[in-house]
Amino acid sequence: QVQLAESGGGLVQAGESLRLSCVASGNILSINDMGWYRQAPGKQRELVAGISNSGSTSYADSVKGRFLISRDNPKNTVYLQMNSLKPEDTAVYYCNANVLVWRGNIYNRNYLDAWGQGTLVTVSS
């Protein structure tokens, strides 16, 4: 009923920047909270940044001052601008969104917690 398509990952050197994008599609009526998670080799998945439907943002301590999350509601898109990248940022980054969808008709509605398939970010020193 809803799909998240991620893009923007790649290989960069320390100190460089990347911008990740995530586009939601499907039977979407509205999108509530959105966020980016990451999972590094040998570590658990962690929340990197989140943004509410009102625009309120939060960040993991390790990325504060370097990363910026934003959203474009008409495009059903969330972004993660990553600046001053460090080797410790190397991970698979996952997009997450809580989406209000309709099924069959627009009066049959429910919320879904959707995940992207992940995009790899590798930062070399």
PDB file of C-alpha atoms in Angstrom:
ATOM      1  CA  GLN A   1       0.000   0.000   0.000  1.00  0.00           C
ATOM      2  CA  VAL A   2       2.997   2.298   0.494  1.00  0.00           C
ATOM      3  CA  GLN A   3       6.587   2.184  -0.703  1.00  0.00           C
ATOM      4  CA  LEU A   4       9.652   4.207   0.281  1.00  0.00           C
ATOM      5  CA  ALA A   5      12.322   4.765  -2.363  1.00  0.00           C
ATOM      6  CA  GLU A   6      15.749   5.877  -1.113  1.00  0.00           C
ATOM      7  CA  SER A   7      18.607   7.428  -3.057  1.00  0.00           C
ATOM      8  CA  GLY A   8      21.798   9.413  -2.546  1.00  0.00           C
ATOM      9  CA  GLY A   9      24.150   6.970  -0.864  1.00  0.00           C
ATOM     10  CA  GLY A  10      27.681   6.435  -2.067  1.00  0.00           C
ATOM     11  CA  LEU A  11      31.388   6.535  -1.310  1.00  0.00           C
ATOM     12  CA  VAL A  12      32.950   9.793  -0.107  1.00  0.00           C
ATOM     13  CA  GLN A  13      36.044  10.928   1.726  1.00  0.00           C
ATOM     14  CA  ALA A  14      36.032  12.255   5.267  1.00  0.00           C
ATOM     15  CA  GLY A  15      34.898  15.870   5.419  1.00  0.00           C
ATOM     16  CA  GLU A  16      32.694  15.658   2.330  1.00  0.00           C
ATOM     17  CA  SER A  17      28.898  15.770   2.114  1.00  0.00           C
ATOM     18  CA  LEU A  18      26.009  13.657   0.877  1.00  0.00           C
ATOM     19  CA  ARG A  19      22.279  14.239   0.604  1.00  0.00           C
ATOM     20  CA  LEU A  20      19.910  11.317   1.026  1.00  0.00           C
ATOM     21  CA  SER A  21      16.359  11.386  -0.343  1.00  0.00           C
ATOM     22  CA  CYS A  22      13.351   9.219   0.407  1.00  0.00           C
ATOM     23  CA  VAL A  23      10.120   9.399  -1.603  1.00  0.00           C
ATOM     24  CA  ALA A  24       6.906   7.774  -0.381  1.00  0.00           C
ATOM     25  CA  SER A  25       4.334   6.511  -2.870  1.00  0.00           C
ATOM     26  CA  GLY A  26       1.073   4.577  -2.750  1.00  0.00           C
ATOM     27  CA  ASN A  27      -2.419   5.181  -1.391  1.00  0.00           C
ATOM     28  CA  ILE A  28      -1.229   8.046   0.785  1.00  0.00           C
ATOM     29  CA  LEU A  29      -3.537  10.470   2.546  1.00  0.00           C
ATOM     30  CA  SER A  30      -0.911  12.035   4.809  1.00  0.00           C
ATOM     31  CA  ILE A  31       2.451  11.324   6.416  1.00  0.00           C
ATOM     32  CA  ASN A  32       3.110  11.832  10.104  1.00  0.00           C
ATOM     33  CA  ASP A  33       6.579  11.299  11.602  1.00  0.00           C
ATOM     34  CA  MET A  34       9.498  10.546   9.295  1.00  0.00           C
ATOM     35  CA  GLY A  35      13.053   9.608  10.152  1.00  0.00           C
ATOM     36  CA  TRP A  36      16.401   8.191   9.171  1.00  0.00           C
ATOM     37  CA  TYR A  37      18.038   5.217  10.874  1.00  0.00           C
ATOM     38  CA  ARG A  38      21.414   3.629  10.274  1.00  0.00           C
ATOM     39  CA  GLN A  39      23.127   0.345  11.000  1.00  0.00           C
ATOM     40  CA  ALA A  40      26.904   0.017  10.970  1.00  0.00           C
ATOM     41  CA  PRO A  41      28.754  -3.311  10.781  1.00  0.00           C
ATOM     42  CA  GLY A  42      28.587  -5.103  14.110  1.00  0.00           C
ATOM     43  CA  LYS A  43      26.238  -2.535  15.644  1.00  0.00           C
ATOM     44  CA  GLN A  44      22.507  -2.225  16.280  1.00  0.00           C
ATOM     45  CA  ARG A  45      20.257  -0.013  14.205  1.00  0.00           C
ATOM     46  CA  GLU A  46      19.974   3.482  15.662  1.00  0.00           C
ATOM     47  CA  LEU A  47      17.842   6.550  15.062  1.00  0.00           C
ATOM     48  CA  VAL A  48      19.896   9.258  13.365  1.00  0.00           C
ATOM     49  CA  ALA A  49      17.306  11.998  12.867  1.00  0.00           C
ATOM     50  CA  GLY A  50      13.552  12.415  13.047  1.00  0.00           C
ATOM     51  CA  ILE A  51      11.046  15.030  11.935  1.00  0.00           C
ATOM     52  CA  SER A  52       7.404  15.342  12.951  1.00  0.00           C
ATOM     53  CA  ASN A  53       4.467  16.457  10.838  1.00  0.00           C
ATOM     54  CA  SER A  54       4.794  19.878  12.479  1.00  0.00           C
ATOM     55  CA  GLY A  55       8.458  20.185  11.494  1.00  0.00           C
ATOM     56  CA  SER A  56       9.982  19.491  14.900  1.00  0.00           C
ATOM     57  CA  THR A  57      13.357  17.740  14.547  1.00  0.00           C
ATOM     58  CA  SER A  58      15.604  15.604  16.709  1.00  0.00           C
ATOM     59  CA  TYR A  59      19.113  14.204  16.195  1.00  0.00           C
ATOM     60  CA  ALA A  60      21.426  11.652  17.664  1.00  0.00           C
ATOM     61  CA  ASP A  61      24.223  13.269  19.667  1.00  0.00           C
ATOM     62  CA  SER A  62      26.823  11.888  17.268  1.00  0.00           C
ATOM     63  CA  VAL A  63      25.430  13.855  14.299  1.00  0.00           C
ATOM     64  CA  LYS A  64      24.235  17.090  15.911  1.00  0.00           C
ATOM     65  CA  GLY A  65      25.634  20.106  14.117  1.00  0.00           C
ATOM     66  CA  ARG A  66      26.569  18.062  11.048  1.00  0.00           C
ATOM     67  CA  PHE A  67      23.332  16.504   9.745  1.00  0.00           C
ATOM     68  CA  LEU A  68      20.038  18.192   8.850  1.00  0.00           C
ATOM     69  CA  ILE A  69      16.694  16.486   8.266  1.00  0.00           C
ATOM     70  CA  SER A  70      13.935  18.175   6.268  1.00  0.00           C
ATOM     71  CA  ARG A  71      10.718  17.272   4.471  1.00  0.00           C
ATOM     72  CA  ASP A  72       8.713  18.375   1.440  1.00  0.00           C
ATOM     73  CA  ASN A  73       5.121  17.407   2.133  1.00  0.00           C
ATOM     74  CA  PRO A  74       3.649  18.036  -1.365  1.00  0.00           C
ATOM     75  CA  LYS A  75       6.313  15.663  -2.735  1.00  0.00           C
ATOM     76  CA  ASN A  76       5.987  13.111   0.104  1.00  0.00           C
ATOM     77  CA  THR A  77       9.746  13.328   0.505  1.00  0.00           C
ATOM     78  CA  VAL A  78      12.189  13.450   3.402  1.00  0.00           C
ATOM     79  CA  TYR A  79      15.850  14.430   3.084  1.00  0.00           C
ATOM     80  CA  LEU A  80      18.977  13.968   5.159  1.00  0.00           C
ATOM     81  CA  GLN A  81      21.769  16.436   4.457  1.00  0.00           C
ATOM     82  CA  MET A  82      25.009  14.978   5.824  1.00  0.00           C
ATOM     83  CA  ASN A  83      27.958  17.335   6.160  1.00  0.00           C
ATOM     84  CA  SER A  84      31.470  16.884   7.544  1.00  0.00           C
ATOM     85  CA  LEU A  85      31.173  13.139   7.190  1.00  0.00           C
ATOM     86  CA  LYS A  86      33.372  10.914   9.328  1.00  0.00           C
ATOM     87  CA  PRO A  87      34.427   7.295   8.883  1.00  0.00           C
ATOM     88  CA  GLU A  88      32.237   6.507  11.894  1.00  0.00           C
ATOM     89  CA  ASP A  89      29.200   7.518   9.794  1.00  0.00           C
ATOM     90  CA  THR A  90      29.715   4.522   7.507  1.00  0.00           C
ATOM     91  CA  ALA A  91      26.501   2.491   7.603  1.00  0.00           C
ATOM     92  CA  VAL A  92      23.398   1.446   5.742  1.00  0.00           C
ATOM     93  CA  TYR A  93      20.866   4.250   6.118  1.00  0.00           C
ATOM     94  CA  TYR A  94      17.143   3.442   6.258  1.00  0.00           C
ATOM     95  CA  CYS A  95      14.176   5.733   5.710  1.00  0.00           C
ATOM     96  CA  ASN A  96      11.135   5.343   7.968  1.00  0.00           C
ATOM     97  CA  ALA A  97       7.685   6.936   7.806  1.00  0.00           C
ATOM     98  CA  ASN A  98       4.352   6.597   9.580  1.00  0.00           C
ATOM     99  CA  VAL A  99       1.782   6.950   6.799  1.00  0.00           C
ATOM    100  CA  LEU A 100      -2.012   7.306   6.739  1.00  0.00           C
ATOM    101  CA  VAL A 101      -3.232   5.215   3.807  1.00  0.00           C
ATOM    102  CA  TRP A 102      -6.541   4.190   2.285  1.00  0.00           C
ATOM    103  CA  ARG A 103      -7.521   0.711   1.132  1.00  0.00           C
ATOM    104  CA  GLY A 104     -10.409   0.002  -1.270  1.00  0.00           C
ATOM    105  CA  ASN A 105     -11.910   3.435  -0.784  1.00  0.00           C
ATOM    106  CA  ILE A 106     -10.817   6.635   0.918  1.00  0.00           C
ATOM    107  CA  TYR A 107     -13.111   5.970   3.895  1.00  0.00           C
ATOM    108  CA  ASN A 108     -11.203   2.817   4.828  1.00  0.00           C
ATOM    109  CA  ARG A 109      -8.081   4.281   6.432  1.00  0.00           C
ATOM    110  CA  ASN A 110      -5.273   3.156   8.685  1.00  0.00           C
ATOM    111  CA  TYR A 111      -1.709   4.015   9.667  1.00  0.00           C
ATOM    112  CA  LEU A 112       1.266   2.016   8.425  1.00  0.00           C
ATOM    113  CA  ASP A 113       4.876   2.087   9.561  1.00  0.00           C
ATOM    114  CA  ALA A 114       6.905   1.873   6.347  1.00  0.00           C
ATOM    115  CA  TRP A 115      10.614   1.231   5.781  1.00  0.00           C
ATOM    116  CA  GLY A 116      12.907   1.705   2.824  1.00  0.00           C
ATOM    117  CA  GLN A 117      15.353  -0.974   1.706  1.00  0.00           C
ATOM    118  CA  GLY A 118      18.392   1.034   2.756  1.00  0.00           C
ATOM    119  CA  THR A 119      21.164   2.940   1.008  1.00  0.00           C
ATOM    120  CA  LEU A 120      24.858   2.425   1.767  1.00  0.00           C
ATOM    121  CA  VAL A 121      27.026   5.335   2.860  1.00  0.00           C
ATOM    122  CA  THR A 122      30.767   4.685   3.016  1.00  0.00           C
ATOM    123  CA  VAL A 123      33.172   7.325   4.321  1.00  0.00           C
ATOM    124  CA  SER A 124      36.866   6.734   3.762  1.00  0.00           C
ATOM    125  CA  SER A 125      39.733   8.368   5.651  1.00  0.00           C
TER     126      SER A 125
END
